[in-house]
Coordinates of C-alpha atoms in Angstrom, one line a residue:
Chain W
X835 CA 1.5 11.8 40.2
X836 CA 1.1 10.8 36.7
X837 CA 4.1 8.7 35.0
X838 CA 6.3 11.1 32.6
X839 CA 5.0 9.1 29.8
X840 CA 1.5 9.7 29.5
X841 CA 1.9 13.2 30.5
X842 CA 1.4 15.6 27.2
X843 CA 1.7 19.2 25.8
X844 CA -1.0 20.8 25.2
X845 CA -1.0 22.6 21.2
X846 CA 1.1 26.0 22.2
X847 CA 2.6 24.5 24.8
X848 CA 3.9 22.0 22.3
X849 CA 5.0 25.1 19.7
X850 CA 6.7 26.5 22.5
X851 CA 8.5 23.8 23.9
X852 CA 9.2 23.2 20.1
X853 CA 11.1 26.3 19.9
X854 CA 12.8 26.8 23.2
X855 CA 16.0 24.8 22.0
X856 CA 16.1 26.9 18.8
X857 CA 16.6 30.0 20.8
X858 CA 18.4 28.7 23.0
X859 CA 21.1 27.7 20.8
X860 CA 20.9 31.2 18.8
X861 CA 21.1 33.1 22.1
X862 CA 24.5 31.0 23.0
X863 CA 25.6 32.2 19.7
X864 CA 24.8 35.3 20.1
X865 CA 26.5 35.2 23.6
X866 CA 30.3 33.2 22.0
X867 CA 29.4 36.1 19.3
X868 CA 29.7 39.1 21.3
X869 CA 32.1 37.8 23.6
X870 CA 34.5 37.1 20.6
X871 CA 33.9 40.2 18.8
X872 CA 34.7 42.3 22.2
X873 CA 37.6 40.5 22.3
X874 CA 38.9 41.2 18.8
X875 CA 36.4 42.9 16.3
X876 CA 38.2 41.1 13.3
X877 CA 37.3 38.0 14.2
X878 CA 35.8 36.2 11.2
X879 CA 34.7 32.6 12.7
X880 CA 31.5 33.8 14.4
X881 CA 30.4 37.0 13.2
X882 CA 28.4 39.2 14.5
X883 CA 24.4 39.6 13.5
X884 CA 25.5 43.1 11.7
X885 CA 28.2 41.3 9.9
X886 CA 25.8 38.6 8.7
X887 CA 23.8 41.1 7.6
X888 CA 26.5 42.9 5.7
X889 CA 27.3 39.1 3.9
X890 CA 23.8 38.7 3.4
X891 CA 23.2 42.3 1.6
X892 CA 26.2 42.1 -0.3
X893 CA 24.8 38.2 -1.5
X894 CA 21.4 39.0 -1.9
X895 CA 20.6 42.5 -2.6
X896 CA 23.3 43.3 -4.6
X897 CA 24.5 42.4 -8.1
X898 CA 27.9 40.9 -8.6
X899 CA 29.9 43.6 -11.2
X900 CA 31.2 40.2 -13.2
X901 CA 28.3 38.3 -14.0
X902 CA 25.9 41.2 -13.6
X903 CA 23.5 39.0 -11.1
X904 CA 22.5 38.7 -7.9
X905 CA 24.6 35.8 -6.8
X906 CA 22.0 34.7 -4.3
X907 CA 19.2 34.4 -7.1
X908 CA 21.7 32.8 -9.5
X909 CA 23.0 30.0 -7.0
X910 CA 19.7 29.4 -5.6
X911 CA 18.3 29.3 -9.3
X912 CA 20.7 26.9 -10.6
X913 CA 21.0 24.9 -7.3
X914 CA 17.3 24.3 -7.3
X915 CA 17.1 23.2 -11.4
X916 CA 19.6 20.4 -11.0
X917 CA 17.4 19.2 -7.7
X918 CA 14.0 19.7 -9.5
X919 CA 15.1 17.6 -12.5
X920 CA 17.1 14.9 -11.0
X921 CA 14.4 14.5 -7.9
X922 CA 11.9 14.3 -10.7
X923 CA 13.9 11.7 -13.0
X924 CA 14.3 9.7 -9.9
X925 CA 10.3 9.8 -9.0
X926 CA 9.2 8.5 -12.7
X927 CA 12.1 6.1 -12.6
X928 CA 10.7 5.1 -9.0
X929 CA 7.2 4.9 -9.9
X930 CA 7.6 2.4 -13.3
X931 CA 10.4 0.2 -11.6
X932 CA 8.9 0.1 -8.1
X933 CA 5.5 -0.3 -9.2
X934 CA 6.2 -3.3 -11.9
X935 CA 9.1 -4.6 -9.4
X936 CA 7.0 -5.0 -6.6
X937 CA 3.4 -6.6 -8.5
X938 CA 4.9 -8.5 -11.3
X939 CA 6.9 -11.2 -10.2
X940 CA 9.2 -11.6 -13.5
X941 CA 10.1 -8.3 -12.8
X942 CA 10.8 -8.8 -9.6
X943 CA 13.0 -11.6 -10.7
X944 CA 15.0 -10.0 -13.4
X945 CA 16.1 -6.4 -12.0
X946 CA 15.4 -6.9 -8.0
X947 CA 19.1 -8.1 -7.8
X948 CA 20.5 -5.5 -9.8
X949 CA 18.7 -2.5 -7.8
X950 CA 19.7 -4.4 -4.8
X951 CA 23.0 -4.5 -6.2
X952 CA 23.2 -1.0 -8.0
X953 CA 21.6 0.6 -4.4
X954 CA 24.7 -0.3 -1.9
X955 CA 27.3 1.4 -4.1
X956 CA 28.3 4.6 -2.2
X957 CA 27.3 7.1 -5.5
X958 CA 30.3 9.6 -4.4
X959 CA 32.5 6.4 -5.0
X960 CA 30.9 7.1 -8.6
X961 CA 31.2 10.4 -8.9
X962 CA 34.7 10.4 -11.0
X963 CA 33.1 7.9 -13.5
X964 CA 30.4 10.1 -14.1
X965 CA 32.7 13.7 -14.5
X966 CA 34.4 11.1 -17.2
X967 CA 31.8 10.3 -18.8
X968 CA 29.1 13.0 -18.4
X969 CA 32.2 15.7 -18.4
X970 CA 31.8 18.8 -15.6
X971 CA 28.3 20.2 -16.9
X972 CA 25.4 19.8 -15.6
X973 CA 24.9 16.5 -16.8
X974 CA 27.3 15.1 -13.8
X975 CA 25.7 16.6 -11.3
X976 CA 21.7 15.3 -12.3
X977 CA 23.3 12.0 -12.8
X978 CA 25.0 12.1 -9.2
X979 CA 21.8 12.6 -7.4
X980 CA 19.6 10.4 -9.2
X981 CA 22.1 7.6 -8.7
X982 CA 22.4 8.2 -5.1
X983 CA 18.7 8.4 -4.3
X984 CA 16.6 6.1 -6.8
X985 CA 17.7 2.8 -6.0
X986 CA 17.0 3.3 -2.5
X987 CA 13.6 4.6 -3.3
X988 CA 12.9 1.9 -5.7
X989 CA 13.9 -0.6 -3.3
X990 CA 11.3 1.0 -0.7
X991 CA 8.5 1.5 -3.1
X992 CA 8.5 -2.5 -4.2
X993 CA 8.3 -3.3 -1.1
X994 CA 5.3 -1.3 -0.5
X995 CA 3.4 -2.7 -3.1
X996 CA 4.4 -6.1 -2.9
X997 CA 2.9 -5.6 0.7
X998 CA -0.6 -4.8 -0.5
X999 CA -2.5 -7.9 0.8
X1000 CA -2.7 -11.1 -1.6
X1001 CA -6.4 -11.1 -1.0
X1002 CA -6.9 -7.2 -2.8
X1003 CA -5.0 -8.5 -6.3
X1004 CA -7.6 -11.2 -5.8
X1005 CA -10.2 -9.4 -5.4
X1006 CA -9.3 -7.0 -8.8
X1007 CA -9.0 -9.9 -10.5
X1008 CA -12.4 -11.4 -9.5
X1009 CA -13.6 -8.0 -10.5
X1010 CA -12.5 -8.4 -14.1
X1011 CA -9.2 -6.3 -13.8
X1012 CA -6.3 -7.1 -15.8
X1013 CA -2.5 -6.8 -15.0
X1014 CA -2.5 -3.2 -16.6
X1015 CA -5.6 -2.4 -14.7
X1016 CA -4.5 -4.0 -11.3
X1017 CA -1.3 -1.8 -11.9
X1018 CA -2.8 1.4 -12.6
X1019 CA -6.1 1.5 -10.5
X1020 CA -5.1 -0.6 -7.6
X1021 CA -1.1 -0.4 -7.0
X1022 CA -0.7 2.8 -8.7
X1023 CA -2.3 4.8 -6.4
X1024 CA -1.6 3.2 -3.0
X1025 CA 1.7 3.5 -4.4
X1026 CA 2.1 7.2 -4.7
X1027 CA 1.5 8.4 -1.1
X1028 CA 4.2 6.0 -0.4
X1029 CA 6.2 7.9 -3.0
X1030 CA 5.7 11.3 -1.7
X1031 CA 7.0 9.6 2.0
X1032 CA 9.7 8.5 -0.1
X1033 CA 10.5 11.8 -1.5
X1034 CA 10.8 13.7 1.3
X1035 CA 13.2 11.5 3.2
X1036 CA 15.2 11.1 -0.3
X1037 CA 15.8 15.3 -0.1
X1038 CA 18.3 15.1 2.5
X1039 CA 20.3 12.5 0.2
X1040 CA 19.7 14.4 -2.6
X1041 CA 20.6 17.9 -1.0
X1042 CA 24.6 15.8 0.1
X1043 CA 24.9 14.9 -3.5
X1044 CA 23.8 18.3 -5.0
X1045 CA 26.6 20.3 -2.9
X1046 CA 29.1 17.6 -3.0
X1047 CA 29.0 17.6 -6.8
X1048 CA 29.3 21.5 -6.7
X1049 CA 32.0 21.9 -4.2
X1050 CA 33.8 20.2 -6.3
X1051 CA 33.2 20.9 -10.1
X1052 CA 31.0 24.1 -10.6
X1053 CA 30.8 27.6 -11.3
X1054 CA 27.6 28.6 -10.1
X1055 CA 25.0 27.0 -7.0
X1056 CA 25.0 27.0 -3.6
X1057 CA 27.3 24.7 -2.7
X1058 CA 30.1 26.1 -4.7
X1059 CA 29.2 29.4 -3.5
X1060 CA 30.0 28.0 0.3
X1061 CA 32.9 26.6 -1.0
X1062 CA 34.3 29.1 -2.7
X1063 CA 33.8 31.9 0.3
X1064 CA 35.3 29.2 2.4
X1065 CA 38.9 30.3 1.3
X1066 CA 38.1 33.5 2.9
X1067 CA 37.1 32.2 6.0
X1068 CA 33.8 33.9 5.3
X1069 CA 31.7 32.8 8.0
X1070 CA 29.2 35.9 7.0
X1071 CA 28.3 34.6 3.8
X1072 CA 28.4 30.5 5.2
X1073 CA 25.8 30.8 7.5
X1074 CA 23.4 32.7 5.8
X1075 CA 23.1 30.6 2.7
X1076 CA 23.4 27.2 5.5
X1077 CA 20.2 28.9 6.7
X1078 CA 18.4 29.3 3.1
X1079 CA 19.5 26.0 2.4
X1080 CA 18.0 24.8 5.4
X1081 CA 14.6 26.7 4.5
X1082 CA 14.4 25.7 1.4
X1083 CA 14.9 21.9 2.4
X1084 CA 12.2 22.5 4.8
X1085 CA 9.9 24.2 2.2
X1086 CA 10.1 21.7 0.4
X1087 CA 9.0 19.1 2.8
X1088 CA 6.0 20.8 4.3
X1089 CA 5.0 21.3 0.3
X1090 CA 5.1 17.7 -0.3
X1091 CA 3.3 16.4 2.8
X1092 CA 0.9 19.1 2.4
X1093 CA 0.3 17.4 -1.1
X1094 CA -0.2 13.8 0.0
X1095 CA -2.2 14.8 2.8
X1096 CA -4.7 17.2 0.3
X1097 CA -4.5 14.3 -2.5
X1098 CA -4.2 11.3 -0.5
X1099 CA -6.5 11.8 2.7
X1100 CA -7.5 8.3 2.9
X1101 CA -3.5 7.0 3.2
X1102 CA -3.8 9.7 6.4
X1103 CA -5.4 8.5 9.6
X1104 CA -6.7 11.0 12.1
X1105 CA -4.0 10.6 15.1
X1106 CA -4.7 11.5 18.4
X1107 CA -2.4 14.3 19.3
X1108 CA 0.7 12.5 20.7
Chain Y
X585 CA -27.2 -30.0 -13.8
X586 CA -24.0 -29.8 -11.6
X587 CA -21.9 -26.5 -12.1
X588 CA -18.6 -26.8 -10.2
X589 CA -17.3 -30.2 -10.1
X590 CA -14.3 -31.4 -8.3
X591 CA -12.5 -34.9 -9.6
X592 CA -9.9 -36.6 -7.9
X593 CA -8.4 -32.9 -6.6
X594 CA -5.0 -33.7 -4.6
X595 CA -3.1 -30.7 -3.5
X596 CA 0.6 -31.6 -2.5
X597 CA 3.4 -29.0 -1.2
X598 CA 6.3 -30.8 -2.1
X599 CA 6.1 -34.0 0.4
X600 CA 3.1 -32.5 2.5
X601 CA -0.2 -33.8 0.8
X602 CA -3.1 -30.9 2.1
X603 CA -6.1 -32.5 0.2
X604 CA -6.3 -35.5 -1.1
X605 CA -8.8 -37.8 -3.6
X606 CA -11.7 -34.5 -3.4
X607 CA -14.8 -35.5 -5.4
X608 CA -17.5 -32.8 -5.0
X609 CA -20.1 -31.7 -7.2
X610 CA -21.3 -28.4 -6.4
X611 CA -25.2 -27.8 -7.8
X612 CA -26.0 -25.0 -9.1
X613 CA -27.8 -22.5 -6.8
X614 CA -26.5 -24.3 -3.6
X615 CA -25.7 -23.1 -0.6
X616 CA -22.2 -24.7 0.6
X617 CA -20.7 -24.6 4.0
X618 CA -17.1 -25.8 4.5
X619 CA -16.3 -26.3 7.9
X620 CA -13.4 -28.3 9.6
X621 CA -10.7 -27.7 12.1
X622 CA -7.7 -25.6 11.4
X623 CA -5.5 -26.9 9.2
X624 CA -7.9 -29.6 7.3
X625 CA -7.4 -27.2 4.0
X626 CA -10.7 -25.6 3.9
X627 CA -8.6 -22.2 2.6
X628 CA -6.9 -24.5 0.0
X629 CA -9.8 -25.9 -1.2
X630 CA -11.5 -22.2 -1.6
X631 CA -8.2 -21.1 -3.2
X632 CA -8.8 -24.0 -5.6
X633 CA -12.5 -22.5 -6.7
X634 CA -11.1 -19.3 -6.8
X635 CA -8.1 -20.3 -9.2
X636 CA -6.1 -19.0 -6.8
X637 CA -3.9 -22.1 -6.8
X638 CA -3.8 -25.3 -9.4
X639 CA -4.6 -28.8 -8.0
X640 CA -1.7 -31.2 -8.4
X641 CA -3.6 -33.9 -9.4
X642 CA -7.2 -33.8 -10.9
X643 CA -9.4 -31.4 -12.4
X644 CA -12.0 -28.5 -11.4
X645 CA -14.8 -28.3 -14.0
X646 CA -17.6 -25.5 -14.4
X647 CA -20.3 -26.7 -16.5
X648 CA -17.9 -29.4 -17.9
X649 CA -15.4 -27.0 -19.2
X650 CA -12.0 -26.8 -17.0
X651 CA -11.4 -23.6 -14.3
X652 CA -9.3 -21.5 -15.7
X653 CA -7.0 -21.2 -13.8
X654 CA -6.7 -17.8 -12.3
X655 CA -9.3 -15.9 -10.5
X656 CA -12.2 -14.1 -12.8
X657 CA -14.9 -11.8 -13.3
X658 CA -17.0 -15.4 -12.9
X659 CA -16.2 -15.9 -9.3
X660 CA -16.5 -13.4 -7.0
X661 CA -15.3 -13.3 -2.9
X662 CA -15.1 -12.0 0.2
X663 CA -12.6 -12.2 2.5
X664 CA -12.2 -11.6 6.5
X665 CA -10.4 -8.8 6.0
X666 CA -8.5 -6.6 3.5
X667 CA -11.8 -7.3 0.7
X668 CA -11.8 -4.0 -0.1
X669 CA -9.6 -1.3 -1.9
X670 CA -8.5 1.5 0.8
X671 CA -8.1 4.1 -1.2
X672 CA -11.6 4.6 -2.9
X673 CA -14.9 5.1 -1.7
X674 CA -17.6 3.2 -1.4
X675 CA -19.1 4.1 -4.7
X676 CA -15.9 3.8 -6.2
X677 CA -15.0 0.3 -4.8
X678 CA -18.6 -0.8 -6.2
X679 CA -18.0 0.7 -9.1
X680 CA -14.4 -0.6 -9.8
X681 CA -16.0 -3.8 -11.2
X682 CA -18.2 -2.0 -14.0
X683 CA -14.6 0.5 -14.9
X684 CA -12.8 -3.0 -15.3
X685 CA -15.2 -4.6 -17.9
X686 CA -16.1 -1.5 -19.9
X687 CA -12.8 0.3 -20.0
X688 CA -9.7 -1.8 -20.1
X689 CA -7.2 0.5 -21.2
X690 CA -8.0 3.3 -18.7
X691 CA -10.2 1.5 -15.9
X692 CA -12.6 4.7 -15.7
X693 CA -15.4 4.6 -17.6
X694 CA -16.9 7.7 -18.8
X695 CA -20.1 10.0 -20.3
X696 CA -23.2 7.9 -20.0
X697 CA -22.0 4.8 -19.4
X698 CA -20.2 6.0 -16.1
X699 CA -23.6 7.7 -14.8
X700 CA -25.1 4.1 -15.6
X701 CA -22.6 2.5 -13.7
X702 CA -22.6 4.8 -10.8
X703 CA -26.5 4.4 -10.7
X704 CA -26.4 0.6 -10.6
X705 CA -23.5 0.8 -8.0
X706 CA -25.8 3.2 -5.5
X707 CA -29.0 0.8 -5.8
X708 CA -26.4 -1.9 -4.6
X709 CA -24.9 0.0 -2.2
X710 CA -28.9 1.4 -0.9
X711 CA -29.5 -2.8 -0.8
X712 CA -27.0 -3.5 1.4
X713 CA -27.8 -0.8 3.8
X714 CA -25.3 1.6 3.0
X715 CA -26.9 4.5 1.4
X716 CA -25.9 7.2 3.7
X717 CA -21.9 6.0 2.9
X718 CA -21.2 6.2 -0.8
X719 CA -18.2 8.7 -0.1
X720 CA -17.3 7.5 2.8
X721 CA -13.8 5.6 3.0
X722 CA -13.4 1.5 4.0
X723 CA -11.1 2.9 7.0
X724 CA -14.3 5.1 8.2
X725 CA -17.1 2.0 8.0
X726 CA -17.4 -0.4 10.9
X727 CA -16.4 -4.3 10.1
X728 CA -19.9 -4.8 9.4
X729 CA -20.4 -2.1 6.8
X730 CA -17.1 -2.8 4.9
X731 CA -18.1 -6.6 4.8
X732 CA -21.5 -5.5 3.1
X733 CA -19.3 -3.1 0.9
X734 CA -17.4 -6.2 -0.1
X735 CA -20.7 -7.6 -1.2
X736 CA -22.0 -5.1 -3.5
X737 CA -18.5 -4.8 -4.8
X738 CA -18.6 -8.2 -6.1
X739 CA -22.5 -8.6 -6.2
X740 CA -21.9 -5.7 -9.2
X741 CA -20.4 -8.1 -11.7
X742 CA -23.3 -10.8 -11.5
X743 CA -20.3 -13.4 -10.5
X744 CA -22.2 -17.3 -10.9
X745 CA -20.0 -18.5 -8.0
X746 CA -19.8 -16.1 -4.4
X747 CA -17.0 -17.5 -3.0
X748 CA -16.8 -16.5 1.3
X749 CA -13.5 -16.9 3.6
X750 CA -14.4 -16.5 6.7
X751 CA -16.7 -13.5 5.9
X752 CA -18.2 -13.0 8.9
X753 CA -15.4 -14.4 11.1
X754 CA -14.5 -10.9 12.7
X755 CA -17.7 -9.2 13.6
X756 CA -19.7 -9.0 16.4
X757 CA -22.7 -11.5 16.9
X758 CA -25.8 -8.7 16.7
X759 CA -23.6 -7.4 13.5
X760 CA -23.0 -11.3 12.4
X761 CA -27.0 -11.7 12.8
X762 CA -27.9 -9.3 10.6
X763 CA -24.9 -10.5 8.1
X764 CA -27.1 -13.9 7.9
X765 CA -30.0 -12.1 6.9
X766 CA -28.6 -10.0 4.5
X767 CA -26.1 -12.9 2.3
X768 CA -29.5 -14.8 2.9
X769 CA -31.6 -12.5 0.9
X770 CA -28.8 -11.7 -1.9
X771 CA -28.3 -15.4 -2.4
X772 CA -32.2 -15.8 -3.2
X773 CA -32.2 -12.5 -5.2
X774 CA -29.1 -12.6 -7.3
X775 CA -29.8 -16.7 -7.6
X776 CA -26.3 -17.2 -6.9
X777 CA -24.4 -20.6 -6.1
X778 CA -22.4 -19.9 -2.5
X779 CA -19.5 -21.8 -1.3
X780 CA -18.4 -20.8 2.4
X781 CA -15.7 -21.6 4.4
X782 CA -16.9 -20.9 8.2
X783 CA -15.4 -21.5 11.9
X784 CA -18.8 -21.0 12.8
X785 CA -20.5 -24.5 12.8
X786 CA -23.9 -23.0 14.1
X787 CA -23.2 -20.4 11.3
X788 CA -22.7 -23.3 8.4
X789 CA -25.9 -25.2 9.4
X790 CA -27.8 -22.3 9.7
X791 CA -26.9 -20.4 6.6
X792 CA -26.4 -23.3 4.2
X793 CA -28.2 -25.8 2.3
X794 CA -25.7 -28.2 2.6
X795 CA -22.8 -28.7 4.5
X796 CA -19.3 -30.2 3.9
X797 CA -16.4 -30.7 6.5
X798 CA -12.7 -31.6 6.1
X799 CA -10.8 -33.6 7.8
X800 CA -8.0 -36.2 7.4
X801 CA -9.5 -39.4 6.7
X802 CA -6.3 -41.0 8.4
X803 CA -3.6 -40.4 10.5
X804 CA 0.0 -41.4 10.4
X805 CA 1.8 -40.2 13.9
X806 CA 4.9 -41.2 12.3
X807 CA 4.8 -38.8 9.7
X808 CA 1.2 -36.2 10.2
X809 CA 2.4 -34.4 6.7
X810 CA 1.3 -37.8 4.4
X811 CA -1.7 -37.6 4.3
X812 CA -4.1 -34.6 3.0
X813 CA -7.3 -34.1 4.1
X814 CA -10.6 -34.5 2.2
X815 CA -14.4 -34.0 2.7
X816 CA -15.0 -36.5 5.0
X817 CA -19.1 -35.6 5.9
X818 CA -21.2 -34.5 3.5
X819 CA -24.9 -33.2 4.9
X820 CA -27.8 -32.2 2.6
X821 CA -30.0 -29.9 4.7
X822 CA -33.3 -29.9 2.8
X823 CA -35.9 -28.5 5.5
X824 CA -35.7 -26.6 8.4
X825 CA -35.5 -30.0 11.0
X826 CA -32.4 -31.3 9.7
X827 CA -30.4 -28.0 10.6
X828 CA -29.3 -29.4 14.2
X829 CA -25.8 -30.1 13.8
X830 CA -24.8 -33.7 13.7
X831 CA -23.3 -34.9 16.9
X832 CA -20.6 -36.1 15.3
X833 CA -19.9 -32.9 14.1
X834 CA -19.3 -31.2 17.7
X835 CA -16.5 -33.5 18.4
X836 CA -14.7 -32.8 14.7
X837 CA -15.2 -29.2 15.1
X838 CA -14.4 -27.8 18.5
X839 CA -13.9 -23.8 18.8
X840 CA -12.2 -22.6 16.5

């Protein structure tokens, strides 16, 4: 008998093994569902599929009569342009601090305390400072998820390229490379698959901040729109967009490992399939 | 004439004296083994040529003038492991060299000169057996190939010092064989002036025209840390008879 731990999935074995606690979890749902409903059809805590589908046609498909848009479309629209820009702020920000943090040792010396220092404040504890200053636009909420996720990521990228072995910076220097050229052609880009890795586990930060900061001051997004329906106790319309905010984090993931694996193969060993 | 010349080189960690009173003249066009047990500072003293580190007393010349003291495009090296730059190619790791001195703001060179380059870095590449690689990856070549790659990569800049750490300290013996051969023939060809630090003692006498070990001169049981070590045997191997090594040798260096 071979031990449990060398024993292994085959590929569709694997998918479906993948997927079995997924159903399973929307068939005992779908079980509490019914059950409920039978029990009393205006039940509003677990809705029924048909209800959800009601929520979601009335979100999605159908324009709102005050604002004249498809609040699905306008939440998602708005939720994703204060992600794209502060994720993208924090990545540049990431890049120059981690990569001059981590190779130049003066750098390292000057502003490695204060990231250190900057990265252990909880950023909601921030949050009021920055509707003060930066008021309720959008401003706040950029500024909320960039200050929750870069120091983190700046911390992890300086470490990653102060990690490159001693004997490589030699060996560019040997070669006639200069710090500017050590920077760009040989930290620079063993820097940015790390980045990317960086990135993707930085989303799930960056998705907290983005719905805390609209739950509590917006008019438009998805997390204000889950607030909002809350009052109602409208578990039709929470569910549905907990789902497309679980797609879209999940989009976005496979996009960005896709990326470094296309544009960074060498970074990617071959595993064997474990 | 002498090239690299070490006067009165002491290397001190705080209390802990590593090398002490070093005078060496290194000829130019010589083949030098460094060998000694662990610990005797051969790595310090190649750090030293490299610029890697700054003696605490004394002074490294190269034809009279003092090392600067950082590494440069004058000395090139090869370490055990980690010589090469993961994330380019072959041709690419070759031709890093050529990008650095021709295009210092961008490190890429371009047009012509970049087909020049690339040219110069394939012959290299073809000379030390690796003409079927020049896309392939360091993580895809064997230890054997990325130790040649690490030679044309820092044959390409016509360095006048090769400096070697342990080069050939991780391979194979049949693979280490044919490493002899090859830094044997490059040395001859691109007239260079080799200093190697080896565990290998077979490997120093064999390879090298002359041979230097470390050791401390003098021990203090009280207190191991006072005194440095310096090159205590110094062996000129002008013909083929004298490259026996020196019983007194096998008793300083036992396996490594």
């Amino acid at each position: 008998m071979r031990r449990l731990l060398n024993a292994r999935p085959r590929v569709g074995g694997r998918l479906l093994l993948g997927l079995l606690p997924i159903l399973a979890l929307v068939l005992l749902y779908l079980v509490v569902a019914t059950a409920r409903h039978t029990e009393n059809p205006r039940d509003k805590i677990t809705p029924i599929p048909a209800a959800m589908a009601a929520g979601i046609q009335t979100m999605a498909f159908e324009a709102d009569p005050r604002t004249g848009e498809v609040p699905l479309v306008a939440d998602t629209k708005a939720s994703l342009q204060r992600l794209g820009v502060a994720v993208g702020l924090a990545a540049a920000t990431t890049l120059v601090l981690g990569l001059t943090i981590g190779l130049l040792p003066y750098v390292r010396a000057s502003l490695g305390p204060l990231v250190a220092t900057i990265s252990v404040i909880p950023p909601i504890a921030v949050l009021p400072i920055l509707f003060i200053v930066f008021g309720l636009g959008e401003t706040s909420k950029i500024v909320l998820i960039f200050v929750g996720i870069t120091p983190v990521m700046v911390r992890d990228l300086a470490t990653h390229v102060a990690a490159i072995p001693e004997e490589q910076i030699v060996k560019a220097q040997t070669l006639g490379a200069s710090t500017w050229l050590t920077l760009l052609r040989v930290a620079l880009p063993q820097a940015l698959p790390r980045l990317i890795d960086s990135l993707r586990l930085s989303l799930c930060p960056a998705w907290v901040y983005l719905i805390s900061a609209e739950a509590i001051a917006s008019d438009v997004g998805l997390g204000y729109r889950i607030f909002l329906v809350r009052r109602y106790l409208a578990m039709d319309i929470i569910l549905p967009y907990v789902v497309w905010i679980s797609l879209l984090a999940v989009i976005m993931d496979l996009a960005l490992q896709a990326w470094s694996r296309t544009s960074f193969a060498w970074a990617h060993p071959p595993r064997n399939a474990r | 004439m002498s090239k690299l010349a070490f006067r009165n080189v002491w290397v001190e960690y705080g209390s802990k004296i590593v090398l002490e009173k070093v005078d060496l003249e290194v000829a130019d066009g010589a083949f030098v083994s460094i060998i000694g047990p662990s610990g005797a500072g051969k790595s310090t003293f190649l750090r030293l040529a490299l610029g890697q580190e700054a003696p605490t007393r004394g002074a490294i010349l190269l034809d009279g003038e003092p090392l600067s003291p950082e590494p440069g495009p004058d000395r090139g090296v090869v370490f055990q492991r980690y010589s090469v730059f993961p994330h380019m190619n072959a041709l690419d790791n070759v031709t890093f060299g050529l990008d650095c001195a021709g295009s210092p703001l961008r490190g890429r060179l371009g047009g012509k000169a970049r087909k020049q380059a690339r040219e110069a870095a394939k012959a290299l590449l073809a000379r030390v057996g690796l003409e079927h690689n020049f896309k392939t990856y360091p993580r895809a070549l064997s230890g054997g190939m990325q130790q040649r790659l690490a030679l044309a990569q820092a044959l390409i800049t016509r360095p006048r010092i090769l400096l070697l750490d342990e080069p050939f300290g991780a391979l194979d013996p049949g693979v280490r064989l044919d490493m002899h051969a090859l830094i044997t023939e490059l040395w001859t060809e691109h007239k260079l002036t080799i200093l190697m630090v080896t565990h290998d003692i077979k490997e120093a006498f064999k390879l090298g025209t002359r041979v230097v070990a470390f050791d401390k001169r003098r021990h203090d049981p009280q207190a191991p840390h006072r005194y440095g070590s310096t090159a205590v045997y110094d062996f000129p191997l002008d013909d083929k008879k004298s490259r026996a090594v020196p019983p007194v040798l096998k008793a300083l260096v036992s396996a490594p």
